[in-house]
């Protein structure tokens, strides 16, 4: 009875968790981040080459010229990531809702986000020029004389309001939360208007499909963008603010503060996520929705700071790369350690056969063969280390980073990067991080080993019971 009740609870827990993870807006958020992940990886490679590789053999002017390449990549990826994410989330939400014109949702999302940006920026400007004579093109502008501002020639600058500019503060890592909210809201509003047949313009047959789709959503698009423009005007006119500033203060700062207050929130999320994986539901259903977007924003900010040569603040030590490099060695649950234990200590033929098939994917952090083939799913002894080993490594790596024993993660390396190399890349080639990852492998093997032996004994016992049952059935038939 207790077993049945426990099983019923696990089934209900898995069912509710799956429904949460598959909710259309959350699924679209996860899909959106997965879609633009390659640009973060490219940015990480560029940052690493700019700040580690080029300085090894280039100096002064040659270094600055070479780093222009990496700076260009950063500008087109990290500094523009929020705009891209906003559009992609709109596109993914449209696809997940089976809306027939997903590309229009991408356009609406990006336009809506830019509409909500402030039209005037307060900024410091150096190397100023000013118009001398609008009618004389030969002297259209000159460098502003220092005496005008009462400053020395080499420190001349001016702080004031500038129009016709968009700040990378809003388009880059700091604008990702704004991109998420606007992408989801703008697309939802646009789809609602588009489904109203009275707002659809039908040009009839015989016109190109792209033109027909464009006219069909013209009025919904105009209405949606107008609503966002009115909202933007009201925020500025009544309160002197804008939506990105509000979201940054009221949403992104508290959530990032929760994740960066220590490892505990992340540990709780990944404990639940890995427990679900043991019940057959992929861990990304939970972690991919609740943790990865926020932790990805932090590592993106770290890359931008590292590219600019600035120190990484302590509240940015917990980020997605700590998870990928140090808590997912061999995949979810750090199952590479289980495979190594199996090769060295196991005498169970079935386990060794699965390990032979799984070791190569495991080196590249792909472990579905282990999850479902070993198996770990519904295997109580192996569920325990599968859940606790990543938690230990999250806490330990965060602690070592806080102590300064390993460098903070500053590069988003591909999640398929093998161990040791992933630690080097993610920390800007800190050899101490690679040593720590090797130590992690040893610790993980030590934790997995007794549970592996218990699992094998349980499997052997189950096999013996099945053989006895088969023999009993054979005797009964013979009699």
Coordinates of C-alpha atoms in Angstrom, one line a residue:
X1 CA 0.0 0.0 0.0
X2 CA 2.8 2.4 0.9
X3 CA 4.6 1.5 -2.2
X4 CA 1.5 2.2 -4.3
X5 CA 0.9 5.5 -2.6
X6 CA 4.5 6.5 -3.1
X7 CA 4.3 5.5 -6.7
X8 CA 1.1 7.5 -7.1
X9 CA 2.7 10.6 -5.6
X10 CA 5.7 10.3 -8.0
X11 CA 3.4 9.9 -10.9
X12 CA 1.4 13.0 -9.9
X13 CA 4.6 15.0 -9.3
X14 CA 5.9 14.0 -12.7
X15 CA 2.6 14.9 -14.4
X16 CA 2.4 18.3 -12.8
X17 CA 6.0 19.1 -13.6
X18 CA 5.6 18.0 -17.2
X19 CA 2.6 20.3 -17.6
X20 CA 4.5 23.2 -16.1
X21 CA 7.5 22.6 -18.4
X22 CA 5.3 22.2 -21.5
X23 CA 3.2 25.3 -20.9
X24 CA 3.3 27.1 -24.3
X25 CA 4.9 30.3 -23.1
X26 CA 7.6 28.6 -21.0
X27 CA 8.3 26.2 -23.8
X28 CA 8.7 29.1 -26.3
X29 CA 11.1 30.8 -23.9
X30 CA 13.2 27.6 -23.7
X31 CA 13.1 27.2 -27.5
X32 CA 14.1 30.8 -28.0
X33 CA 17.2 30.5 -25.9
X34 CA 18.1 27.2 -27.5
X35 CA 17.8 28.9 -31.0
X36 CA 20.2 31.7 -30.3
X37 CA 22.6 29.7 -28.2
X38 CA 25.1 29.5 -31.1
X39 CA 25.7 33.2 -31.1
X40 CA 26.6 33.1 -27.4
X41 CA 29.1 30.3 -28.1
X42 CA 30.6 32.3 -31.0
X43 CA 30.8 35.3 -28.8
X44 CA 32.6 33.2 -26.1
X45 CA 35.1 32.0 -28.7
X46 CA 35.8 35.5 -29.9
X47 CA 36.2 36.9 -26.4
X48 CA 38.6 34.1 -25.5
X49 CA 40.7 34.6 -28.7
X50 CA 40.7 38.4 -28.2
X51 CA 41.7 38.3 -24.5
X52 CA 43.9 35.2 -24.3
X53 CA 45.2 34.1 -27.7
X54 CA 46.0 37.4 -29.4
X55 CA 47.9 39.0 -26.4
X56 CA 50.3 36.0 -26.5
X57 CA 52.0 37.1 -29.7
X58 CA 50.7 40.6 -30.6
X59 CA 51.4 43.9 -29.1
X60 CA 50.3 47.5 -29.3
X61 CA 48.9 48.5 -32.7
X62 CA 48.9 45.0 -34.1
X63 CA 46.9 43.7 -31.1
X64 CA 44.3 46.5 -31.4
X65 CA 43.9 45.8 -35.1
X66 CA 43.5 42.0 -34.5
X67 CA 41.0 42.6 -31.7
X68 CA 38.8 44.5 -34.0
X69 CA 37.6 41.1 -35.2
X70 CA 36.6 39.9 -31.8
X71 CA 35.0 43.3 -31.0
X72 CA 33.0 43.1 -34.2
X73 CA 31.7 39.6 -33.2
X74 CA 30.8 40.9 -29.8
X75 CA 29.0 43.9 -31.2
X76 CA 26.9 41.7 -33.5
X77 CA 26.1 39.0 -30.9
X78 CA 26.3 40.0 -27.2
X79 CA 25.4 43.7 -27.8
X80 CA 22.4 42.7 -30.0
X81 CA 21.3 39.6 -28.2
X82 CA 18.1 41.1 -26.6
X83 CA 16.8 42.2 -30.0
X84 CA 17.4 38.7 -31.5
X85 CA 15.9 36.9 -28.5
X86 CA 12.8 39.0 -28.6
X87 CA 12.1 38.2 -32.2
X88 CA 13.0 34.5 -31.9
X89 CA 10.7 34.1 -28.8
X90 CA 7.9 35.7 -30.8
X91 CA 8.6 33.3 -33.7
X92 CA 8.7 30.2 -31.4
X93 CA 5.5 31.2 -29.6
X94 CA 3.7 31.5 -32.9
X95 CA 5.0 28.1 -34.0
X96 CA 4.0 26.5 -30.7
X97 CA 0.5 28.1 -31.0
X98 CA 0.3 26.8 -34.6
X99 CA -0.1 30.3 -35.9
X100 CA 0.2 30.4 -39.7
X101 CA 2.4 33.5 -40.0
X102 CA 5.2 33.1 -37.5
X103 CA 7.6 35.5 -39.3
X104 CA 5.1 38.3 -38.8
X105 CA 5.3 37.6 -35.1
X106 CA 9.1 38.0 -35.2
X107 CA 8.7 41.4 -36.9
X108 CA 6.1 42.6 -34.4
X109 CA 8.1 41.5 -31.4
X110 CA 11.3 43.3 -32.6
X111 CA 9.4 46.5 -33.5
X112 CA 7.5 46.4 -30.2
X113 CA 10.7 46.2 -28.2
X114 CA 12.4 49.1 -30.1
X115 CA 9.2 51.2 -29.6
X116 CA 9.5 50.8 -25.9
X117 CA 13.1 52.1 -25.8
X118 CA 13.7 55.6 -24.6
X119 CA 14.0 58.2 -27.4
X120 CA 16.5 60.3 -25.4
X121 CA 19.6 59.1 -23.7
X122 CA 21.7 60.8 -21.1
X123 CA 25.3 60.0 -21.9
X124 CA 28.9 61.3 -21.7
X125 CA 30.4 62.1 -25.0
X126 CA 34.1 62.7 -25.7
X127 CA 35.9 64.1 -28.8
X128 CA 33.1 66.4 -29.5
X129 CA 32.6 68.3 -32.8
X130 CA 30.3 71.2 -33.5
X131 CA 28.9 72.8 -36.6
X132 CA 30.7 75.9 -37.7
X133 CA 28.9 76.9 -40.8
X134 CA 26.0 74.9 -42.3
X135 CA 26.5 76.7 -45.6
X136 CA 30.2 76.1 -45.9
X137 CA 30.9 72.4 -46.4
X138 CA 34.7 73.0 -46.2
X139 CA 34.3 73.8 -42.5
X140 CA 31.2 71.9 -41.6
X141 CA 32.6 70.8 -38.2
X142 CA 35.5 71.3 -36.0
X143 CA 36.8 69.7 -32.8
X144 CA 35.2 71.5 -29.9
X145 CA 37.6 73.9 -28.3
X146 CA 38.5 73.1 -24.7
X147 CA 37.9 76.7 -23.6
X148 CA 34.2 76.4 -24.4
X149 CA 33.7 73.9 -21.6
X150 CA 36.5 75.0 -19.4
X151 CA 38.4 71.7 -19.7
X152 CA 41.9 70.7 -20.7
X153 CA 42.3 69.5 -24.3
X154 CA 42.9 65.9 -23.4
X155 CA 39.9 65.6 -21.0
X156 CA 37.3 67.4 -23.0
X157 CA 33.9 65.7 -22.7
X158 CA 30.2 66.5 -22.2
X159 CA 27.4 64.9 -20.4
X160 CA 23.9 65.5 -21.7
X161 CA 20.9 64.3 -23.6
X162 CA 21.3 62.7 -27.0
X163 CA 18.6 61.7 -29.4
X164 CA 18.6 59.3 -32.4
X165 CA 20.6 56.7 -30.5
X166 CA 19.9 53.2 -29.1
X167 CA 21.9 52.0 -26.1
X168 CA 23.4 48.6 -26.1
X169 CA 22.4 48.5 -22.4
X170 CA 18.9 47.8 -23.7
X171 CA 19.9 45.6 -26.7
X172 CA 22.5 43.5 -25.0
X173 CA 22.5 41.3 -21.9
X174 CA 20.8 43.8 -19.6
X175 CA 17.8 43.8 -22.0
X176 CA 17.2 40.1 -22.1
X177 CA 14.4 40.1 -19.5
X178 CA 12.7 43.0 -21.4
X179 CA 13.1 40.9 -24.6
X180 CA 11.4 37.9 -23.0
X181 CA 8.4 39.9 -21.7
X182 CA 7.8 42.0 -24.8
X183 CA 8.3 39.0 -27.1
X184 CA 5.7 37.0 -25.3
X185 CA 3.2 39.8 -24.8
X186 CA 3.5 41.4 -28.2
X187 CA 3.1 38.1 -30.0
X188 CA 0.1 37.1 -27.8
X189 CA -1.7 40.4 -28.5
X190 CA -0.9 40.2 -32.2
X191 CA -2.1 36.7 -32.6
X192 CA -5.4 37.6 -30.8
X193 CA -6.0 40.5 -33.2
X194 CA -5.0 38.4 -36.2
X195 CA -7.5 35.7 -35.3
X196 CA -10.3 38.3 -35.6
X197 CA -11.7 37.8 -39.2
X198 CA -13.0 41.4 -39.3
X199 CA -9.4 42.7 -39.1
X200 CA -8.1 40.5 -42.0
X201 CA -7.6 42.0 -45.5
X202 CA -8.2 39.4 -48.1
X203 CA -6.9 40.3 -51.6
X204 CA -8.4 37.3 -53.2
X205 CA -6.8 34.7 -55.5
X206 CA -3.9 35.1 -57.9
X207 CA -1.5 37.1 -55.7
X208 CA 1.8 35.9 -54.3
X209 CA 1.4 34.1 -50.9
X210 CA 3.8 36.4 -49.2
X211 CA 1.8 39.5 -50.3
X212 CA -1.4 37.9 -49.2
X213 CA -0.1 37.0 -45.7
X214 CA 1.3 40.5 -45.4
X215 CA -2.0 42.2 -46.1
X216 CA -3.9 39.7 -44.0
X217 CA -2.1 40.8 -40.8
X218 CA -1.6 44.4 -41.7
X219 CA -4.4 45.8 -39.5
X220 CA -3.5 43.5 -36.5
X221 CA 0.2 44.6 -36.8
X222 CA -0.7 48.3 -37.0
X223 CA -3.0 48.0 -34.0
X224 CA -0.5 46.0 -31.9
X225 CA 2.4 48.4 -32.6
X226 CA 0.2 51.4 -31.9
X227 CA -0.8 50.0 -28.5
X228 CA 2.9 49.6 -27.6
X229 CA 3.6 53.2 -28.8
X230 CA 0.8 54.6 -26.7
X231 CA 2.0 52.7 -23.7
X232 CA 5.5 54.0 -24.3
X233 CA 4.3 57.6 -24.6
X234 CA 2.2 57.3 -21.4
X235 CA 5.2 55.9 -19.4
X236 CA 7.4 58.8 -20.6
X237 CA 4.8 61.5 -20.3
X238 CA 3.3 60.6 -17.0
X239 CA 6.2 59.0 -15.1
X240 CA 9.3 60.0 -17.0
X241 CA 10.5 56.4 -17.5
X242 CA 10.3 53.5 -19.9
X243 CA 9.5 49.8 -19.9
X244 CA 13.1 48.5 -20.1
X245 CA 14.0 50.6 -17.0
X246 CA 10.9 49.3 -15.1
X247 CA 11.6 45.6 -16.0
X248 CA 15.2 46.0 -15.1
X249 CA 14.3 47.3 -11.6
X250 CA 11.2 45.3 -10.8
X251 CA 11.9 41.9 -12.5
X252 CA 15.4 41.2 -13.7
X253 CA 17.3 42.6 -10.7
X254 CA 15.3 40.6 -8.1
X255 CA 15.5 37.4 -10.1
X256 CA 19.2 37.7 -10.8
X257 CA 19.7 38.6 -7.2
X258 CA 18.0 35.4 -6.1
X259 CA 20.1 33.3 -8.4
X260 CA 23.3 35.1 -7.4
X261 CA 22.7 35.2 -3.7
X262 CA 24.5 31.9 -3.5
X263 CA 24.2 28.4 -4.9
X264 CA 21.0 27.4 -3.0
X265 CA 18.3 28.5 -5.4
X266 CA 20.1 26.8 -8.3
X267 CA 20.7 23.6 -6.3
X268 CA 17.0 23.4 -5.4
X269 CA 16.0 23.8 -9.1
X270 CA 18.5 21.2 -10.3
X271 CA 17.6 18.8 -7.6
X272 CA 14.0 18.8 -8.7
X273 CA 15.1 18.7 -12.4
X274 CA 17.4 15.7 -12.0
X275 CA 14.8 13.9 -9.8
X276 CA 12.3 14.3 -12.7
X277 CA 14.9 12.9 -15.1
X278 CA 15.0 9.8 -13.0
X279 CA 11.3 9.5 -13.5
X280 CA 11.7 9.7 -17.3
X281 CA 11.1 13.5 -17.8
X282 CA 14.0 15.4 -19.2
X283 CA 15.6 17.7 -16.7
X284 CA 15.4 20.7 -19.1
X285 CA 11.6 20.7 -18.6
X286 CA 12.3 22.4 -15.2
X287 CA 15.9 23.8 -15.3
X288 CA 15.5 25.0 -18.9
X289 CA 12.6 27.1 -17.9
X290 CA 13.4 28.2 -14.3
X291 CA 17.2 28.5 -14.2
X292 CA 18.9 28.5 -17.6
X293 CA 17.5 31.8 -19.0
X294 CA 18.6 33.7 -15.9
X295 CA 22.0 32.0 -15.6
X296 CA 22.6 32.4 -19.3
X297 CA 22.0 36.2 -18.9
X298 CA 24.7 36.2 -16.2
X299 CA 27.3 34.4 -18.3
X300 CA 26.5 36.7 -21.2
X301 CA 27.2 39.7 -18.9
X302 CA 30.4 38.1 -17.8
X303 CA 31.5 37.7 -21.4
X304 CA 30.8 41.4 -22.0
X305 CA 32.8 42.4 -18.9
X306 CA 35.7 40.1 -19.7
X307 CA 35.8 41.4 -23.3
X308 CA 36.0 45.0 -21.9
X309 CA 38.8 44.0 -19.5
X310 CA 36.6 44.6 -16.4
X311 CA 36.6 42.4 -13.3
X312 CA 33.7 40.0 -12.7
X313 CA 31.6 41.0 -9.7
X314 CA 31.0 38.4 -7.0
X315 CA 27.2 38.4 -7.7
X316 CA 28.0 37.0 -11.2
X317 CA 30.0 34.0 -10.0
X318 CA 26.9 31.7 -10.2
X319 CA 26.1 31.4 -13.9
X320 CA 25.2 28.8 -16.6
X321 CA 28.7 27.9 -17.3
X322 CA 29.3 26.6 -13.8
X323 CA 26.5 24.2 -14.5
X324 CA 27.6 23.1 -17.9
X325 CA 31.3 22.7 -17.1
X326 CA 31.4 21.6 -13.5
X327 CA 28.0 20.1 -12.7
X328 CA 27.1 18.3 -16.0
X329 CA 30.2 16.3 -16.5
X330 CA 29.2 13.5 -18.9
X331 CA 25.7 15.0 -19.0
X332 CA 22.9 15.3 -16.4
X333 CA 23.8 13.6 -13.1
X334 CA 27.5 13.6 -14.0
X335 CA 27.1 10.0 -15.3
X336 CA 30.6 9.9 -16.9
X337 CA 31.8 8.9 -13.4
X338 CA 29.3 6.0 -13.3
X339 CA 30.7 4.8 -16.7
X340 CA 34.3 5.0 -15.4
X341 CA 33.3 3.0 -12.3
X342 CA 31.6 0.4 -14.5
X343 CA 34.7 -0.1 -16.6
X344 CA 37.0 -0.3 -13.6
X345 CA 35.0 -2.1 -10.9
X346 CA 31.9 -3.7 -12.5
X347 CA 31.6 -7.4 -13.3
X348 CA 28.1 -7.1 -14.4
X349 CA 28.0 -7.9 -18.2
X350 CA 24.9 -5.9 -19.0
X351 CA 26.2 -2.8 -17.3
X352 CA 29.6 -3.1 -19.0
X353 CA 27.9 -3.5 -22.4
X354 CA 25.9 -0.3 -21.9
X355 CA 29.0 1.5 -20.7
X356 CA 30.9 0.6 -23.9
X357 CA 28.0 2.0 -26.0
X358 CA 27.7 5.1 -23.8
X359 CA 31.3 6.2 -23.1
X360 CA 31.9 8.1 -26.4
X361 CA 28.7 10.1 -26.2
X362 CA 29.4 10.6 -22.5
X363 CA 32.7 12.3 -23.1
X364 CA 30.7 14.9 -25.1
X365 CA 28.1 15.2 -22.3
X366 CA 25.4 13.2 -24.0
X367 CA 24.0 10.6 -21.7
X368 CA 20.6 9.5 -22.8
X369 CA 21.9 6.0 -23.4
X370 CA 22.9 5.8 -19.7
X371 CA 19.7 7.3 -18.4
X372 CA 17.5 4.8 -20.2
X373 CA 19.8 2.0 -21.0
X374 CA 21.8 1.4 -17.7
X375 CA 19.1 2.3 -16.5
X376 CA 19.0 5.2 -14.1
X377 CA 15.2 5.8 -14.7
X378 CA 13.3 4.3 -11.7
X379 CA 16.6 2.7 -10.4
X380 CA 16.4 3.8 -6.8
X381 CA 20.1 3.2 -5.9
X382 CA 21.5 5.2 -8.8
X383 CA 18.9 7.9 -8.5
X384 CA 20.6 9.0 -5.3
X385 CA 24.0 9.9 -6.7
X386 CA 22.4 11.1 -9.9
X387 CA 20.7 13.9 -7.9
X388 CA 23.3 14.7 -5.2
X389 CA 26.5 14.7 -7.2
X390 CA 25.6 17.7 -9.3
X391 CA 24.4 19.6 -6.2
X392 CA 27.7 19.0 -4.5
X393 CA 29.7 20.2 -7.5
X394 CA 27.5 23.3 -7.9
X395 CA 28.1 24.3 -4.3
X396 CA 31.8 23.4 -4.3
X397 CA 32.6 25.2 -7.5
X398 CA 30.8 28.3 -6.4
X399 CA 32.7 28.2 -3.1
X400 CA 36.1 27.8 -4.8
X401 CA 35.3 30.7 -7.1
X402 CA 34.3 32.9 -4.1
X403 CA 37.6 31.9 -2.4
X404 CA 39.6 32.9 -5.5
X405 CA 41.0 29.4 -5.9
X406 CA 39.6 29.2 -9.5
X407 CA 38.7 32.0 -11.8
X408 CA 35.1 32.9 -12.5
X409 CA 33.5 31.5 -15.6
X410 CA 33.7 34.2 -18.4
X411 CA 33.2 32.2 -21.6
X412 CA 30.1 30.2 -22.7
X413 CA 31.8 27.1 -24.1
X414 CA 29.7 24.6 -26.1
X415 CA 27.9 22.3 -23.7
X416 CA 29.4 19.3 -25.7
X417 CA 32.9 20.3 -24.9
X418 CA 34.7 17.4 -23.2
X419 CA 35.9 17.6 -19.5
X420 CA 39.1 19.5 -18.7
X421 CA 38.9 21.4 -22.0
X422 CA 35.5 22.8 -20.9
X423 CA 37.0 24.0 -17.6
X424 CA 39.9 25.7 -19.4
X425 CA 37.7 27.5 -22.0
X426 CA 35.0 28.6 -19.6
X427 CA 37.5 30.2 -17.1
X428 CA 39.7 31.9 -19.7
X429 CA 42.3 29.2 -19.6
X430 CA 42.7 28.9 -15.8
X431 CA 44.6 25.6 -15.2
X432 CA 43.4 25.4 -11.7
X433 CA 39.8 25.0 -13.0
X434 CA 41.0 22.0 -15.1
X435 CA 42.6 20.5 -12.0
X436 CA 39.4 20.9 -10.0
X437 CA 37.4 19.2 -12.8
X438 CA 39.8 16.2 -12.6
X439 CA 39.3 16.1 -8.8
X440 CA 35.5 16.3 -9.4
X441 CA 35.7 13.2 -11.6
X442 CA 37.5 11.3 -8.7
X443 CA 35.0 12.5 -6.2
X444 CA 32.1 11.6 -8.4
X445 CA 33.5 8.1 -9.0
X446 CA 33.9 7.6 -5.2
X447 CA 30.2 8.6 -4.6
X448 CA 28.8 6.6 -7.4
X449 CA 30.7 3.4 -6.7
X450 CA 28.8 2.0 -3.6
X451 CA 25.4 2.8 -5.2
X452 CA 26.5 1.1 -8.4
X453 CA 27.3 -2.1 -6.5
X454 CA 24.0 -1.9 -4.7
X455 CA 22.2 -1.5 -8.1
X456 CA 24.0 -4.4 -9.6
X457 CA 23.1 -6.6 -6.6
X458 CA 19.5 -5.6 -6.9
X459 CA 19.5 -6.3 -10.6
X460 CA 21.1 -9.7 -10.0
X461 CA 18.5 -10.5 -7.3
X462 CA 15.7 -9.5 -9.6
X463 CA 17.1 -11.7 -12.4
X464 CA 17.3 -14.7 -10.0
X465 CA 13.7 -14.1 -9.0
X466 CA 12.6 -14.0 -12.6
X467 CA 14.5 -17.3 -13.3
X468 CA 12.9 -19.0 -10.3
X469 CA 9.5 -17.8 -11.5
X470 CA 10.1 -19.1 -15.0
X471 CA 11.3 -22.5 -13.6
X472 CA 8.2 -22.7 -11.4
X473 CA 6.0 -22.0 -14.3
X474 CA 7.8 -24.7 -16.4
X475 CA 7.4 -27.3 -13.6
X476 CA 3.7 -26.4 -13.3
X477 CA 3.1 -26.9 -17.0
X478 CA 5.0 -30.2 -17.0
X479 CA 2.9 -31.4 -14.1

